[in-house]
Coordinates of C-alpha atoms in Angstrom, one line a residue:
M1 CA -111.8 140.9 -28.1
A2 CA -108.6 142.0 -29.8
S3 CA -106.6 142.8 -26.7
L4 CA -106.9 139.3 -25.4
S5 CA -107.0 137.3 -28.6
T6 CA -103.3 137.8 -29.2
L7 CA -102.8 135.4 -26.3
Y8 CA -104.7 132.7 -27.9
S9 CA -103.0 129.8 -29.8
S10 CA -104.8 128.0 -32.6
S11 CA -104.9 124.2 -33.0
P12 CA -102.6 122.6 -35.5
S13 CA -103.6 122.0 -39.1
P14 CA -104.5 118.4 -39.9
S15 CA -102.0 118.5 -42.7
L16 CA -99.2 118.7 -40.1
K17 CA -99.9 115.1 -39.1
Q18 CA -98.2 113.9 -42.2
S19 CA -94.9 115.4 -40.9
V20 CA -94.9 113.1 -37.8
K21 CA -93.8 109.5 -38.2
P22 CA -96.1 107.2 -36.2
L23 CA -95.3 107.4 -32.5
T24 CA -95.0 104.6 -30.1
A25 CA -94.8 105.0 -26.4
P26 CA -91.2 105.8 -25.3
T27 CA -89.4 103.0 -23.5
T28 CA -88.7 103.6 -19.8
R29 CA -85.3 103.9 -18.3
G30 CA -83.9 102.1 -15.1
G31 CA -91.4 107.1 -6.0
D32 CA -121.4 123.4 34.8
S33 CA -123.2 126.5 33.8
F34 CA -123.3 126.8 30.2
S35 CA -125.5 127.4 27.1
F36 CA -126.4 124.1 25.5
P37 CA -125.1 124.1 21.9
H38 CA -126.5 121.4 19.7
T39 CA -95.2 142.1 8.7
S40 CA -92.5 142.3 10.5
K41 CA -91.1 138.9 11.1
P42 CA -92.7 137.7 14.3
T43 CA -90.6 136.5 17.2
H44 CA -90.5 132.8 16.6
L45 CA -89.9 129.9 18.9
P46 CA -88.6 126.6 17.6
P47 CA -91.2 124.0 16.7
L48 CA -92.4 121.9 19.6
T49 CA -92.2 118.2 18.8
L50 CA -95.2 116.6 20.5
S51 CA -95.2 112.9 19.8
A52 CA -92.5 110.4 20.9
S53 CA -94.2 107.9 18.6
R54 CA -92.8 109.8 15.6
S55 CA -89.7 108.4 13.9
D56 CA -87.9 111.7 14.4
T57 CA -87.5 112.3 18.1
S58 CA -84.2 114.1 18.0
H59 CA -85.5 117.4 19.3
S60 CA -84.6 118.2 22.9
D61 CA -88.1 119.5 23.7
V62 CA -90.1 116.3 22.9
A63 CA -93.3 116.0 24.9
V64 CA -94.9 112.6 25.0
K65 CA -98.6 112.6 24.2
K66 CA -100.7 111.0 26.9
E67 CA -103.5 108.6 26.3
L68 CA -106.8 110.3 25.5
I69 CA -109.2 110.7 28.5
K70 CA -111.8 108.0 28.5
D71 CA -113.5 108.4 31.9
P72 CA -117.0 109.8 31.3
D73 CA -116.9 112.2 34.3
A74 CA -113.5 113.6 33.3
L75 CA -114.6 114.0 29.7
W76 CA -117.7 115.9 30.8
K77 CA -115.6 118.2 32.9
R78 CA -113.2 118.7 30.0
Y79 CA -116.1 119.5 27.7
L80 CA -117.4 122.2 30.1
D81 CA -113.9 123.6 30.7
W82 CA -113.1 124.0 27.0
L83 CA -116.4 124.7 25.3
Y84 CA -116.3 128.1 23.5
Q85 CA -119.6 130.0 23.0
Q86 CA -120.2 133.0 20.8
K87 CA -123.8 133.7 21.7
D88 CA -124.4 136.6 19.3
L89 CA -123.6 134.2 16.4
G90 CA -125.0 131.1 17.9
L91 CA -121.6 129.4 17.3
Y92 CA -119.9 126.9 19.6
L93 CA -116.5 125.3 19.4
D94 CA -115.7 122.1 21.2
V95 CA -112.1 121.1 21.4
S96 CA -112.5 118.6 24.3
R97 CA -111.8 115.6 22.0
V98 CA -108.4 116.9 21.2
G99 CA -105.9 115.5 23.8
F100 CA -103.7 118.6 24.5
T101 CA -102.3 118.7 28.0
D102 CA -102.1 121.6 30.5
E103 CA -98.4 121.8 30.0
F104 CA -98.8 122.1 26.2
V105 CA -101.4 124.9 26.7
A106 CA -99.1 126.8 29.0
D107 CA -96.3 126.6 26.4
M108 CA -98.6 127.7 23.6
E109 CA -99.8 130.7 25.5
G110 CA -96.3 132.1 25.3
R111 CA -96.0 131.3 21.7
F112 CA -99.4 132.9 20.9
K113 CA -98.1 136.3 22.2
G114 CA -96.1 136.7 19.0
A115 CA -98.9 135.5 16.8
F116 CA -101.4 137.9 18.4
K117 CA -99.0 140.8 17.9
A118 CA -98.3 139.9 14.3
M119 CA -102.1 139.8 13.6
E120 CA -102.6 143.2 15.3
D121 CA -99.9 144.7 13.1
L122 CA -101.4 143.1 10.1
E123 CA -104.8 144.7 10.7
K124 CA -103.1 148.1 11.2
G125 CA -101.6 147.9 7.7
S126 CA -98.1 146.5 8.2
I127 CA -96.4 144.6 5.3
A128 CA -97.7 141.2 6.3
N129 CA -96.7 139.7 3.0
P130 CA -93.0 140.5 2.9
D131 CA -92.2 138.4 -0.1
E132 CA -94.5 140.5 -2.3
G133 CA -94.2 143.7 -0.3
R134 CA -98.0 143.9 0.4
M135 CA -100.4 144.7 3.1
V136 CA -103.0 142.1 3.9
G137 CA -106.4 143.7 4.3
H138 CA -109.3 141.2 3.9
Y139 CA -110.3 142.0 7.5
W140 CA -111.0 145.6 6.5
L141 CA -113.6 144.5 4.0
R142 CA -116.1 143.8 6.8
N143 CA -115.1 146.8 9.0
S144 CA -113.8 149.6 6.8
S145 CA -112.9 151.7 9.9
L146 CA -109.9 149.4 10.4
A147 CA -108.4 150.4 7.1
P148 CA -105.2 152.3 7.7
R149 CA -105.9 155.1 5.2
P150 CA -109.1 157.2 4.6
A151 CA -108.9 156.6 0.9
L152 CA -109.1 152.8 1.5
R153 CA -112.1 153.2 3.8
T154 CA -113.9 155.2 1.2
L155 CA -113.0 152.7 -1.6
I156 CA -114.4 149.8 0.5
E157 CA -117.6 151.6 1.4
N158 CA -118.3 152.9 -2.1
T159 CA -117.6 149.5 -3.7
L160 CA -120.1 147.8 -1.3
D161 CA -122.7 150.4 -2.1
S162 CA -122.1 150.0 -5.8
I163 CA -122.5 146.2 -5.6
C164 CA -125.8 146.5 -3.7
S165 CA -127.1 149.1 -6.1
F166 CA -126.1 147.2 -9.2
A167 CA -127.6 143.9 -7.9
D168 CA -130.9 145.6 -7.0
D169 CA -131.1 147.1 -10.4
V170 CA -130.4 143.8 -12.1
V171 CA -132.9 141.8 -9.9
S172 CA -135.6 144.5 -10.3
G173 CA -135.2 144.5 -14.1
K174 CA -134.0 148.1 -14.2
I175 CA -130.8 146.8 -15.8
K176 CA -131.8 144.3 -18.4
P177 CA -130.3 142.4 -21.4
P178 CA -130.8 143.9 -24.8
S179 CA -132.4 141.0 -26.6
S180 CA -133.9 138.6 -24.1
P181 CA -137.5 137.5 -24.4
A182 CA -137.6 137.3 -20.6
G183 CA -137.0 141.0 -20.4
R184 CA -134.6 140.6 -17.5
F185 CA -131.5 138.7 -16.5
T186 CA -132.3 135.2 -15.4
Q187 CA -128.9 133.5 -15.2
I188 CA -125.3 134.3 -14.0
L189 CA -122.3 132.7 -15.6
S190 CA -119.2 133.3 -13.4
V191 CA -115.9 132.8 -15.1
G192 CA -112.9 132.5 -12.7
I193 CA -110.6 130.0 -11.0
G194 CA -109.2 129.3 -7.6
G195 CA -110.3 131.9 -5.0
S196 CA -112.3 133.6 -7.7
A197 CA -114.5 130.5 -8.0
L198 CA -114.3 128.5 -4.7
G199 CA -115.6 131.2 -2.5
P200 CA -118.5 132.2 -4.7
Q201 CA -119.3 128.5 -5.2
F202 CA -119.4 127.7 -1.5
V203 CA -121.6 130.7 -0.7
A204 CA -124.0 129.9 -3.5
E205 CA -124.3 126.3 -2.4
A206 CA -124.7 127.3 1.2
L207 CA -127.0 130.3 1.0
A208 CA -128.8 130.7 -2.4
P209 CA -132.6 130.4 -2.0
D210 CA -134.5 127.5 -3.6
N211 CA -135.7 129.9 -6.3
P212 CA -133.1 132.7 -6.6
P213 CA -133.8 135.7 -8.8
L214 CA -130.8 134.7 -10.9
K215 CA -129.4 131.1 -11.0
I216 CA -125.7 130.8 -11.1
R217 CA -123.3 128.6 -13.1
F218 CA -119.5 128.5 -13.0
I219 CA -116.7 128.1 -15.6
D220 CA -113.7 127.4 -13.3
N221 CA -111.4 125.5 -15.6
T222 CA -110.0 125.4 -19.1
D223 CA -111.5 122.1 -19.9
P224 CA -113.3 122.5 -23.3
A225 CA -115.9 119.9 -22.6
G226 CA -116.7 121.5 -19.2
I227 CA -117.1 124.9 -20.8
D228 CA -119.2 123.5 -23.6
H229 CA -121.5 121.8 -21.0
Q230 CA -122.1 125.0 -19.1
I231 CA -122.9 127.0 -22.2
A232 CA -125.1 124.2 -23.6
Q233 CA -127.0 124.1 -20.3
L234 CA -127.9 127.8 -20.7
G235 CA -129.5 127.1 -24.1
P236 CA -131.7 130.1 -25.2
E237 CA -131.2 131.7 -21.8
L238 CA -127.7 132.8 -23.0
A239 CA -129.6 135.9 -24.1
S240 CA -130.6 136.6 -20.5
T241 CA -127.3 135.6 -18.9
L242 CA -125.1 138.0 -17.0
V243 CA -121.5 137.0 -17.4
I244 CA -119.1 137.9 -14.5
V245 CA -115.4 137.6 -15.4
I246 CA -113.2 137.5 -12.3
S247 CA -109.4 137.9 -12.6
K248 CA -107.1 140.3 -10.8
S249 CA -104.8 140.7 -13.9
G250 CA -107.1 139.5 -16.7
G251 CA -104.3 137.4 -17.9
T252 CA -104.9 134.2 -15.9
P253 CA -105.0 131.6 -18.7
E254 CA -107.9 129.6 -17.5
T255 CA -110.1 132.7 -17.0
R256 CA -109.0 134.2 -20.2
N257 CA -109.8 131.0 -22.1
G258 CA -113.2 130.8 -20.5
L259 CA -113.9 134.4 -21.5
L260 CA -112.9 133.8 -25.1
E261 CA -115.0 130.7 -25.3
V262 CA -118.0 132.6 -23.9
Q263 CA -117.5 135.5 -26.2
K264 CA -117.5 133.1 -29.2
A265 CA -120.8 131.6 -27.9
F266 CA -122.3 135.1 -27.8
R267 CA -121.0 135.8 -31.3
D268 CA -122.4 132.5 -32.6
A269 CA -125.8 133.4 -31.1
G270 CA -125.8 136.9 -32.6
L271 CA -125.6 138.5 -29.1
N272 CA -123.6 141.5 -28.0
F273 CA -121.4 140.3 -25.2
A274 CA -120.4 143.8 -23.9
K275 CA -124.0 144.5 -22.9
Q276 CA -124.1 141.4 -20.7
G277 CA -120.5 141.4 -19.4
V278 CA -119.2 142.4 -15.9
A279 CA -115.5 142.5 -14.9
I280 CA -114.2 142.1 -11.4
T281 CA -110.5 143.0 -11.7
Q282 CA -107.7 145.3 -10.6
E283 CA -107.8 148.8 -11.9
N284 CA -105.9 149.3 -15.2
S285 CA -105.4 145.5 -15.6
L286 CA -105.7 144.0 -19.1
L287 CA -109.3 142.9 -18.2
D288 CA -110.2 146.3 -16.8
N289 CA -109.0 148.2 -19.8
T290 CA -110.7 145.7 -22.2
A291 CA -114.0 146.1 -20.3
R292 CA -113.7 149.9 -20.3
I293 CA -112.8 150.2 -24.0
E294 CA -115.5 147.7 -25.1
G295 CA -118.2 149.3 -22.9
W296 CA -119.0 146.3 -20.7
L297 CA -122.1 146.6 -18.5
A298 CA -120.1 147.2 -15.2
R299 CA -116.7 147.0 -13.6
F300 CA -115.9 146.3 -9.9
P301 CA -112.5 146.5 -8.3
M302 CA -110.1 143.9 -6.9
Y303 CA -107.3 145.0 -4.6
D304 CA -103.7 144.0 -4.4
W305 CA -104.0 143.8 -0.6
V306 CA -106.7 141.0 -0.8
G307 CA -105.5 137.6 -1.9
G308 CA -107.8 135.3 -4.0
R309 CA -108.4 132.8 -1.3
T310 CA -109.5 135.5 1.1
S311 CA -111.5 137.5 -1.5
V312 CA -115.0 136.1 -0.8
M313 CA -115.9 139.2 1.2
S314 CA -114.9 141.5 -1.7
A315 CA -116.7 142.0 -5.0
V316 CA -115.5 138.6 -6.0
G317 CA -117.9 136.9 -3.6
L318 CA -120.4 139.7 -2.8
L319 CA -121.6 140.5 -6.3
P320 CA -122.6 136.9 -7.3
A321 CA -124.2 136.5 -3.8
A322 CA -126.2 139.7 -4.0
L323 CA -127.5 138.8 -7.5
Q324 CA -128.8 135.5 -6.0
G325 CA -130.8 137.3 -3.3
I326 CA -128.3 136.6 -0.5
D327 CA -128.1 139.2 2.2
I328 CA -124.4 140.2 1.8
R329 CA -124.5 142.8 4.6
E330 CA -125.5 140.1 7.0
M331 CA -122.6 137.9 5.8
L332 CA -120.3 140.8 6.4
A333 CA -121.8 141.4 9.8
G334 CA -121.2 137.8 10.8
A335 CA -117.6 138.0 9.7
A336 CA -117.1 141.3 11.6
I337 CA -118.5 139.8 14.9
M338 CA -116.2 136.8 14.5
D339 CA -113.3 139.1 13.8
E340 CA -113.9 140.9 17.0
A341 CA -114.2 137.6 18.9
T342 CA -110.9 136.4 17.6
R343 CA -109.0 139.6 18.5
T344 CA -108.8 138.7 22.2
T345 CA -105.4 137.7 23.4
S346 CA -107.0 135.2 25.8
L347 CA -106.2 131.8 24.2
K348 CA -109.1 130.0 25.9
N349 CA -111.6 132.7 24.8
N350 CA -110.4 133.0 21.2
P351 CA -111.9 130.4 18.9
A352 CA -109.4 130.9 16.1
A353 CA -106.5 130.5 18.5
L354 CA -108.1 127.4 19.9
L355 CA -108.3 126.0 16.3
A356 CA -104.7 126.9 15.6
M357 CA -103.6 125.4 18.9
C358 CA -105.4 122.1 18.1
W359 CA -104.0 122.0 14.6
Y360 CA -100.5 122.4 16.1
W361 CA -101.1 119.7 18.7
A362 CA -102.6 117.2 16.3
S363 CA -100.1 117.7 13.6
D364 CA -97.0 118.2 15.8
G365 CA -96.6 121.7 14.3
V366 CA -95.2 120.1 11.1
G367 CA -98.4 118.9 9.3
S368 CA -97.9 115.3 10.3
K369 CA -101.6 114.6 10.2
D370 CA -104.4 115.5 7.7
M371 CA -107.4 117.7 8.6
V372 CA -110.7 115.9 7.6
I373 CA -113.6 118.3 7.4
L374 CA -117.0 116.7 7.8
P375 CA -120.0 119.1 7.6
Y376 CA -123.3 117.3 8.5
K377 CA -125.4 119.5 6.3
D378 CA -125.8 119.2 2.5
S379 CA -125.7 123.0 2.0
L380 CA -122.2 123.0 3.5
L381 CA -120.9 120.4 1.1
L382 CA -118.4 122.7 -0.5
F383 CA -116.9 124.0 2.8
S384 CA -114.2 121.4 2.7
R385 CA -113.2 122.4 -0.8
Y386 CA -113.2 126.0 0.2
L387 CA -111.0 125.3 3.2
Q388 CA -108.7 123.1 1.2
Q389 CA -107.5 126.1 -0.8
L390 CA -107.6 128.5 2.2
V391 CA -105.5 126.2 4.4
M392 CA -103.3 124.4 2.0
E393 CA -102.4 127.4 -0.2
S394 CA -101.7 129.5 2.8
L395 CA -99.8 127.0 4.9
G396 CA -98.1 124.8 2.3
K397 CA -94.7 126.6 2.2
E398 CA -91.2 125.4 1.5
F399 CA -89.4 128.2 3.4
D400 CA -90.1 130.0 6.6
L401 CA -89.8 133.8 7.1
D402 CA -86.1 133.4 8.0
G403 CA -85.4 131.5 4.8
N404 CA -85.1 128.0 6.4
T405 CA -86.4 125.0 4.5
V406 CA -89.3 123.8 6.5
N407 CA -91.8 122.2 4.0
Q408 CA -94.8 123.2 6.1
G409 CA -98.5 122.6 5.5
L410 CA -101.7 120.9 6.5
T411 CA -103.5 118.6 4.1
V412 CA -107.3 119.2 4.0
Y413 CA -110.0 116.9 2.6
G414 CA -113.5 116.0 3.3
N415 CA -117.1 115.8 2.0
K416 CA -120.3 115.6 4.1
G417 CA -122.0 113.5 6.7
S418 CA -123.6 111.2 7.0
T419 CA -122.9 110.3 3.3
D420 CA -119.2 109.7 3.9
Q421 CA -119.8 107.3 6.8
H422 CA -120.4 105.0 3.9
A423 CA -117.2 106.0 2.2
Y424 CA -114.0 106.6 4.2
I425 CA -115.1 106.5 7.9
Q426 CA -114.1 102.8 7.9
Q427 CA -110.5 103.9 7.4
L428 CA -110.7 106.9 9.7
R429 CA -111.7 104.6 12.6
E430 CA -109.7 101.5 11.9
G431 CA -107.0 102.3 9.3
V432 CA -103.9 104.4 9.3
H433 CA -104.0 107.0 12.0
N434 CA -102.8 110.0 10.0
F435 CA -105.6 112.6 10.5
F436 CA -107.8 114.6 12.9
A437 CA -111.4 115.3 12.2
T438 CA -113.5 118.5 12.3
F439 CA -117.2 118.0 12.5
I440 CA -119.5 120.9 11.4
E441 CA -122.9 120.6 13.1
V442 CA -126.0 122.6 12.3
L443 CA -128.7 122.5 15.0
R444 CA -131.7 123.5 13.0
D445 CA -132.9 120.8 10.6
R446 CA -135.8 122.6 9.0
P447 CA -137.6 125.9 9.6
P448 CA -139.8 125.9 12.7
G449 CA -143.0 124.0 12.2
H450 CA -141.9 121.9 9.3
D451 CA -140.4 118.9 11.1
W452 CA -142.4 115.7 11.4
D453 CA -141.8 112.3 12.9
L454 CA -140.6 109.5 10.8
E455 CA -141.4 107.2 13.7
P456 CA -142.6 108.2 17.2
G457 CA -140.4 110.9 18.6
V458 CA -137.7 110.6 15.8
T459 CA -137.3 112.9 12.8
C460 CA -135.1 112.7 9.8
G461 CA -132.8 115.3 11.4
D462 CA -132.5 113.2 14.5
Y463 CA -130.9 110.5 12.5
L464 CA -128.4 113.0 11.1
F465 CA -127.6 114.1 14.7
G466 CA -127.2 110.5 15.8
M467 CA -124.9 109.8 12.9
L468 CA -122.7 112.8 13.8
Q469 CA -122.5 112.1 17.5
G470 CA -122.1 108.4 17.0
T471 CA -119.2 108.8 14.5
R472 CA -117.5 111.3 16.8
S473 CA -117.8 108.9 19.7
A474 CA -116.6 105.9 17.7
L475 CA -113.6 107.7 16.4
Y476 CA -112.6 109.0 19.9
A477 CA -113.1 105.5 21.4
N478 CA -110.4 104.3 19.0
G479 CA -108.0 107.2 19.8
R480 CA -109.0 109.5 16.9
E481 CA -109.1 113.2 17.9
S482 CA -111.7 115.6 16.6
I483 CA -112.9 119.2 16.8
S484 CA -116.6 120.1 16.6
V485 CA -117.9 123.4 15.3
T486 CA -121.6 124.0 15.9
I487 CA -123.9 126.7 14.4
E488 CA -127.6 127.1 15.1
E489 CA -128.5 127.4 11.4
V490 CA -127.0 128.1 8.0
T491 CA -127.6 131.8 7.4
P492 CA -125.5 134.6 5.8
R493 CA -124.4 135.7 9.3
S494 CA -123.2 132.2 10.3
V495 CA -121.5 131.5 7.0
G496 CA -119.7 134.9 7.2
A497 CA -118.6 133.9 10.8
L498 CA -117.3 130.5 9.7
I499 CA -115.2 132.0 6.9
A500 CA -113.8 134.6 9.3
L501 CA -113.1 132.0 11.9
Y502 CA -110.9 129.9 9.6
E503 CA -109.2 132.9 8.0
R504 CA -108.0 134.0 11.4
A505 CA -107.0 130.5 12.5
V506 CA -104.9 130.1 9.4
G507 CA -103.2 133.5 10.0
L508 CA -102.4 132.6 13.6
Y509 CA -101.1 129.1 12.8
A510 CA -98.9 130.6 10.2
S511 CA -97.3 132.8 12.8
L512 CA -96.8 129.9 15.1
V513 CA -94.8 128.1 12.5
N514 CA -93.1 131.3 11.2
I515 CA -94.3 131.2 7.5
N516 CA -95.8 133.7 5.1
A517 CA -99.5 132.7 4.7
Y518 CA -100.3 135.3 2.1
H519 CA -98.3 134.4 -1.0
Q520 CA -98.2 131.3 -3.2
P521 CA -94.9 130.8 -4.9
G522 CA -95.7 127.2 -5.7
V523 CA -98.8 128.3 -7.7
E524 CA -96.7 130.8 -9.6
A525 CA -94.1 128.2 -10.3
G526 CA -96.8 125.9 -11.8
K527 CA -98.1 128.8 -14.0
K528 CA -94.5 129.5 -15.2
A529 CA -94.0 125.8 -16.0
A530 CA -97.3 125.7 -17.9
A531 CA -96.2 128.7 -20.0
E532 CA -93.0 127.0 -20.8
V533 CA -94.9 124.0 -22.1
L534 CA -97.1 126.1 -24.3
A535 CA -94.0 128.0 -25.6
L536 CA -92.4 124.6 -26.5
Q537 CA -95.6 123.6 -28.2
K538 CA -95.4 126.6 -30.5
R539 CA -91.8 125.6 -31.4
V540 CA -93.0 122.1 -32.2
L541 CA -95.8 123.5 -34.4
S542 CA -93.3 125.7 -36.2
V543 CA -91.0 122.7 -36.9
L544 CA -93.9 120.5 -38.1
N545 CA -95.4 123.3 -40.2
E546 CA -92.1 123.8 -42.0
A547 CA -91.8 120.1 -42.7
S548 CA -95.3 119.9 -43.9
C549 CA -94.8 122.7 -46.5
K550 CA -92.0 120.8 -48.3
D551 CA -92.8 118.8 -51.4
P552 CA -93.0 116.0 -50.7
V553 CA -93.8 116.4 -47.0
E554 CA -90.8 115.6 -44.9
P555 CA -91.4 112.9 -42.3
L556 CA -89.6 113.5 -38.9
T557 CA -88.8 111.2 -36.1
L558 CA -89.3 112.4 -32.5
D559 CA -85.5 112.8 -32.1
E560 CA -85.4 115.0 -35.2
I561 CA -88.3 117.2 -34.0
A562 CA -86.6 117.7 -30.6
D563 CA -83.3 118.6 -32.3
R564 CA -85.0 121.1 -34.6
C565 CA -86.7 122.6 -31.5
H566 CA -83.2 122.9 -29.9
A567 CA -84.6 121.0 -27.0
P568 CA -83.3 117.4 -27.0
E569 CA -83.5 117.4 -23.2
E570 CA -87.3 117.9 -23.5
I571 CA -87.9 114.9 -25.7
E572 CA -90.5 113.4 -23.3
M573 CA -92.5 116.6 -23.2
I574 CA -92.3 116.9 -27.0
Y575 CA -93.7 113.4 -27.2
K576 CA -96.6 114.3 -24.9
I577 CA -97.3 117.5 -26.9
I578 CA -97.5 115.6 -30.2
A579 CA -99.7 112.9 -28.6
H580 CA -102.0 115.6 -27.3
M581 CA -102.2 117.5 -30.6
F582 CA -102.7 114.4 -32.8

């Protein structure tokens, strides 16, 4: 593909090795009635410091945290008082094991007024990402009537219809690969990174049926061995593989590299990539123009008002899901119901606000504790990875909206229960107290009629339930706070609701701490630094090439290479570049 290949750098010739004198590592120089659940800059209040146990207690509004409630009757009452129920979704939120006080809640209700107003303005189309001058419209994707302009509503609706129609035609065999013995597409290879991969991966793991019409694989890195492995696993089914390339610009290096590698595999197999390629990208991007000129099978839009980490309800997540037989309209419906539930300005009746409030309490509003996500369901294994990007890329910011240095953020990690009770629960209960936990519980173990007793009155799922509740109790008994989110079963509707719940919680928390949740300057800085390394590598190659062309070959020391690159200050990086190449 000519328009992209100019961005590709070839490996050095083996003959260049003669130009480098043998390298040695550089020397170092001397850090009681209830349902039973199993932008305009917002007005900002100064952070509320909550724990007198912190080393920094210089704030005037320090509020000492009380001991957690241990009396069983008082705990039961607190559970009933604070249990949130969304009956249409079968979703419950229990914050009773977080030790916030009535005084704290009263203070936060005032703070949330500004957060609710900022969210209302965002949904109406205000510039909620001021650093990039953009609207933030991922909520419109599941309710197009919210979009501020008719053209946007039409675009959202037409794109959804096109996704459903295309997926139906692929699954039915109406759209088929040109040279596959199977006579239809059997595999999906998704090429993307960050939000273009994590969302689709989570949805596939959570919702894909046991025998989907098309199985999905992901190339989500620029690791050659990883790419080779995915292509090798396809084997002869490469001829029946639909390749979906996801990149807003088309110039994201990792995605571009994956595309070039896949295209080479197609050429080597004598296949026509264009007849099996699909682009999801912004209109008139490099990728869009390439797909149009080369006649790819289909193109679907990405929008500048939807960030990567909130794009799972766009074509980015919906197309791969639909091709796997997942009901994407149900996923959108679940998200829309949750969006409506989280618009209320009643703190106690807004589950996203309750989450944001608990995060603020647990981390002192400055990220002082980590968020550990523990889903007790194998199909939700990737939820913690998905939330890691959603939360950390949104909230991890150096500056607030007023330009003050704040270094905000919440660290997120996790895996699944009960597996990780045998990994890091020991430290969570008895080690350093630098976290709060979130348990994700699923009530239905198996489809109705499929459970059986391992022993009298006890199923395999009962053990999982016991492990969750036991771990929650053991942590709380030792002063460890936790949140519990319960859903009845893992369905497209409940997964859509979970995604929407956390998207809104992140937006509200960002308003509480006065940061822009919708840009990622740190990521861009990393990309810029990587580009500088590659540019330096080209200069190193040029110097070595010139030396290798002399007769005899001119040997060069590391210092001499750095001088000829006009970068003596980059000698360590030049050493690493040469070590990598040779």
